[in-house]
Coordinates of C-alpha atoms in Angstrom, one line a residue:
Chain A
X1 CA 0.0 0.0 0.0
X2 CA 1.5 2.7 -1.0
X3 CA 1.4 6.2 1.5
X4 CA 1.7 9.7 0.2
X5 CA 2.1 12.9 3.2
X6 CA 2.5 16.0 1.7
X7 CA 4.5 19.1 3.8
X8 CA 5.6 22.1 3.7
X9 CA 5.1 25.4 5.4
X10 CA 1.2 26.2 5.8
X11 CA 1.5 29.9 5.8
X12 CA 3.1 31.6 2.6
X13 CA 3.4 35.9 2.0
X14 CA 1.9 37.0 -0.9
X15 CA 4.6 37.7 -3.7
X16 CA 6.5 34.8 -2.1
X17 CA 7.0 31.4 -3.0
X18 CA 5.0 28.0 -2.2
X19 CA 7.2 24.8 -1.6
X20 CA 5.7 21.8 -0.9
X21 CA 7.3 18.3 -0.7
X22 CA 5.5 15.1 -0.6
X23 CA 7.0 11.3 0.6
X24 CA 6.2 8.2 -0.6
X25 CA 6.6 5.0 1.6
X26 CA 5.6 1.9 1.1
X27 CA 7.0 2.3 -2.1
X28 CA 9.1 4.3 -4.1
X29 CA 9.1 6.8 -6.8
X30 CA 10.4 4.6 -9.3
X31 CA 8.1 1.5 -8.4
X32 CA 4.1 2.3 -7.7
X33 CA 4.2 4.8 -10.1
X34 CA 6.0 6.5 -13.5
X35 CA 4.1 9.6 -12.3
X36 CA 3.8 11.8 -9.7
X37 CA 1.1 14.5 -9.4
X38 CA 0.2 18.1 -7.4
X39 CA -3.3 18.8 -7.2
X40 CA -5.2 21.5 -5.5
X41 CA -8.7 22.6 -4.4
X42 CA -9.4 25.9 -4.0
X43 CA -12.5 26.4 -0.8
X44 CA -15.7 25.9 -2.7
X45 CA -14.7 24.9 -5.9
X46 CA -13.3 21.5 -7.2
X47 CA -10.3 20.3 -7.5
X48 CA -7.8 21.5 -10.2
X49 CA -4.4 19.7 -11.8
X50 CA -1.3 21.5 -11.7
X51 CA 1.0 19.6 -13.0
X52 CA 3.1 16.1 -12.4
X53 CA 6.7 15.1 -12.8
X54 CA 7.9 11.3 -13.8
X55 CA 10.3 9.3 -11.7
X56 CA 13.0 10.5 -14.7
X57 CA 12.3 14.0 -14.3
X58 CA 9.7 15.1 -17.0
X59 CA 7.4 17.3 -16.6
X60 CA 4.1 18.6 -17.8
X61 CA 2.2 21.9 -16.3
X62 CA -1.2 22.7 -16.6
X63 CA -1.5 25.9 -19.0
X64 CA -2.8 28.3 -16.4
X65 CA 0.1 27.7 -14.1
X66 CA 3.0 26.8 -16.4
X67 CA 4.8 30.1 -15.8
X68 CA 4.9 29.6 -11.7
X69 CA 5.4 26.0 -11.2
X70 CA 8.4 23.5 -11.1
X71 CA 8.2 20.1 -10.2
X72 CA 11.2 18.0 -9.8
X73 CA 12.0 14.3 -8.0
X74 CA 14.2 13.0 -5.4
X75 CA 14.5 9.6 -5.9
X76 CA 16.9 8.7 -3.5
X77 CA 14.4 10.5 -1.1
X78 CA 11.4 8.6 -2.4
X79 CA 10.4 12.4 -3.0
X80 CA 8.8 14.8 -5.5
X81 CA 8.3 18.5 -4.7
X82 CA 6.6 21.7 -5.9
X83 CA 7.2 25.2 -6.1
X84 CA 4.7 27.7 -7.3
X85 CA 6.2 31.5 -7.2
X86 CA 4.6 35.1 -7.0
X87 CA 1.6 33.7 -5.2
X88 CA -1.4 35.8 -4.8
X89 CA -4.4 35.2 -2.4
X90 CA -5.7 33.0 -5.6
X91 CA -3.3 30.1 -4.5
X92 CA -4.5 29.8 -0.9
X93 CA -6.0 25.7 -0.9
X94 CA -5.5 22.5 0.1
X95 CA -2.8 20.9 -1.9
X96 CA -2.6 17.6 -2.4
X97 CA 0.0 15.1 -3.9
X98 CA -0.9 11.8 -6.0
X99 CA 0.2 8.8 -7.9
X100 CA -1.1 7.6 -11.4
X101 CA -1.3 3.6 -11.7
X102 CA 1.2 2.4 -14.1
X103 CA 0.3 2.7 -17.2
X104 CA -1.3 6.0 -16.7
X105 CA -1.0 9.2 -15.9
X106 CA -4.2 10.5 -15.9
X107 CA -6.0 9.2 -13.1
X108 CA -5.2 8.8 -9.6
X109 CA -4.9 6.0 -7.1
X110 CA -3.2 6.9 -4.4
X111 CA -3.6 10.1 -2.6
X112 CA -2.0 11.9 0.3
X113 CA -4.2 13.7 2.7
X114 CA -3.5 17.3 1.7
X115 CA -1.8 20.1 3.0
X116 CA -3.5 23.4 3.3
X117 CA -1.8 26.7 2.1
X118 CA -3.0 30.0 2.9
X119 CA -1.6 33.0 1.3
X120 CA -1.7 36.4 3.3
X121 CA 0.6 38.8 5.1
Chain B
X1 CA -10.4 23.3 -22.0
X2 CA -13.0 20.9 -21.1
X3 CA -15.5 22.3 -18.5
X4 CA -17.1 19.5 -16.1
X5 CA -20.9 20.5 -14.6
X6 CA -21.8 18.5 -11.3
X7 CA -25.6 18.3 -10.6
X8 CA -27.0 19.0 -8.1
X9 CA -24.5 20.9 -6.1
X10 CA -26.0 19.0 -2.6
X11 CA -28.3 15.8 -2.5
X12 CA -29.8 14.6 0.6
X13 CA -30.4 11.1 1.3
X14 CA -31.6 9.0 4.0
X15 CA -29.4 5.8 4.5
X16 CA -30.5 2.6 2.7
X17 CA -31.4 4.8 -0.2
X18 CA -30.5 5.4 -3.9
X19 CA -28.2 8.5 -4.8
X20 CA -28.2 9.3 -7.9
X21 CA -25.3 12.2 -9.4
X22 CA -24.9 13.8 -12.9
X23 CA -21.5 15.3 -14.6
X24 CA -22.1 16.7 -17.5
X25 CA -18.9 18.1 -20.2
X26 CA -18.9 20.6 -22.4
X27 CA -17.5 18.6 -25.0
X28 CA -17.2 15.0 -25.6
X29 CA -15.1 13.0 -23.7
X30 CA -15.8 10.1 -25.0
X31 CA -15.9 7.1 -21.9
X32 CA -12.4 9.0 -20.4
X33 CA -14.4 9.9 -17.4
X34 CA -13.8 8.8 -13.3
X35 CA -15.4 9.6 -10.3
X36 CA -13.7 10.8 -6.9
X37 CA -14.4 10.1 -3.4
X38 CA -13.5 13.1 -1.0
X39 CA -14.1 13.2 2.9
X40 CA -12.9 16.1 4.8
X41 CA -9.4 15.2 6.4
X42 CA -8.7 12.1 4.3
X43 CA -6.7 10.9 1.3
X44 CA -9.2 11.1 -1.8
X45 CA -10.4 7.7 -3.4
X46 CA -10.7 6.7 -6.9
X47 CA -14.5 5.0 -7.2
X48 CA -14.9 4.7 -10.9
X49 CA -12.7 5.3 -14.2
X50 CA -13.7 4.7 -18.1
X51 CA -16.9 5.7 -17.1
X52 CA -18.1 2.5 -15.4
X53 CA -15.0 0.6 -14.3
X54 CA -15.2 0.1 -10.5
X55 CA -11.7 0.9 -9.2
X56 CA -9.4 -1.8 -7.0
X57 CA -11.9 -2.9 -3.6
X58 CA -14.5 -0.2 -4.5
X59 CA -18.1 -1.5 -3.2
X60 CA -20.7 -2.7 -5.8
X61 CA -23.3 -0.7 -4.7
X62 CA -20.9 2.3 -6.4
X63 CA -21.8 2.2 -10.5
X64 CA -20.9 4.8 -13.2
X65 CA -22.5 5.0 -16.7
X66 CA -23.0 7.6 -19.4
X67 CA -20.8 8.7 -22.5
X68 CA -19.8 11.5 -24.7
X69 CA -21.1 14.2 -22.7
X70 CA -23.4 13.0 -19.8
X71 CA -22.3 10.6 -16.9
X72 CA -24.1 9.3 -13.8
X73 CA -22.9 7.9 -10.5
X74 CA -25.3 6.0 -8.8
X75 CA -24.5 4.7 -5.2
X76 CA -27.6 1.8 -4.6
X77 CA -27.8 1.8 -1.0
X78 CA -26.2 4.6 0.6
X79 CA -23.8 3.1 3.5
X80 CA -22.8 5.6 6.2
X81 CA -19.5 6.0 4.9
X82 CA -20.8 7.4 1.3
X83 CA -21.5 10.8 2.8
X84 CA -19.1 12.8 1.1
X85 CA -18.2 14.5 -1.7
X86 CA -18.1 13.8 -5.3
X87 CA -16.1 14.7 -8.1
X88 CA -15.7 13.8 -11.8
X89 CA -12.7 14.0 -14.1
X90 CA -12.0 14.1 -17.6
X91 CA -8.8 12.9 -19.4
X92 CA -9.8 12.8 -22.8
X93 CA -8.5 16.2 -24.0
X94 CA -5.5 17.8 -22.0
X95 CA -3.6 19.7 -20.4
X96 CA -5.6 20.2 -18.3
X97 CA -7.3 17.6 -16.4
X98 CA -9.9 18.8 -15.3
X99 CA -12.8 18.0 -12.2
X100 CA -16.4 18.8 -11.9
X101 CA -17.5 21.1 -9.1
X102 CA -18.4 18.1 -7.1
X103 CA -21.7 16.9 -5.5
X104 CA -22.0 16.8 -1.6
X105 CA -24.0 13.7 -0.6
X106 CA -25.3 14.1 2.8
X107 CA -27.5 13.2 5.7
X108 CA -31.3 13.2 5.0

């Protein structure tokens, strides 16, 4: 069974940047899954994809984000992180990390809990 | 970018009872459609992918149908652990992914 715990600082100046990490255990970032996905929900609305990163590095944004985020892996950490810059009161949500089944990266099996970000001074 | 429509927005049930929920897209999608568990507090949990494929241990009392632009999720007997909320997905045409607004199930 594989376990995903995103962290990261919950509090985050506007202007500033958002880092999040999230660790996998019971697995590995090169095993469960070729991809490894951010995903946030903003209060009252649903959830929207930001991006993922494969266990080799590769990434692949969503449009509305492209210009803010980076992903990148640690495999030796069984870890993949994400940093979003110049973040506005727009980017305050629960973010959440998850894996794609093999085979797929467009749906999601495993999740992590979710970490909530708020933006403000 | 495909836009996802949940209906309704809240649907109250009593226990034992059917729930019925409806995502609509505003273009086809074809059968590239899955349906999300989410509870407050806890890890999210694929239910349903290519519109009516029950994922790994998911209960049968969870089915998904519909194609092209109109899906339903229909929970038969609502358990007290289906009180949540719902969301769709489509990954037919991307970037992006992208969800429905969701449909909160709750306590009639």
């Amino acid at each position: 069974q594989v376990h995903l715990q995103e962290s990261g600082p919950g509090l985050v100046k506007p202007s500033e940047t958002l880092s999040l990490t999230c660790t996998v255990s019971g697995g590995s970032v090169n095993s469960h899954s070729f991809y490894w996905t951010w995903i946030r929900q903003s209060p009252g609305k649903g959830p929207e994809w930001i991006g993922y990163v494969s266990y080799g590095g590769s990434t692949n944004y969503n449009p509305s984000l492209r210009s803010r985020i980076a992903m990148s892996v640690d495999t030796s950490k069984s870890q993949f992180s994400l940093k979003l810059t110049s973040v506005t009161a727009a980017d305050t949500a629960v973010y959440y990390c998850a894996s794609s089944p093999r085979g797929t990266v467009t749906l999601f099996d495993y999740w992590g809990r979710g970490a909530l970000v708020t933006v403000s001074s | 970018e495909i836009v996802m429509t949940q209906s309704p927005a809240t649907l109250s049930v009593s226990p034992g009872e059917r729930a019925t929920l409806s995502c609509g897209a505003s273009q086809s999608v074809g059968n590239n459609l899955a349906w999300y568990q989410l509870k407050p507090g806890q890890a999210p949990r694929l239910l349903i992918y290519g519109a009516s494929t029950r994922a790994t241990g998911i209960p049968a009392r969870f089915s998904g149908s519909g194609s092209g632009t109109e899906f339903t999720l229909t929970i038969s007997s609502l358990q007290s652990e289906d009180f949540a909320v719902y969301y769709c997905q489509q990954y037919y045409n991307w970037p992006p992914l992208t969800f429905g607004g969701g449909t909160k199930v709750e306590i009639k």
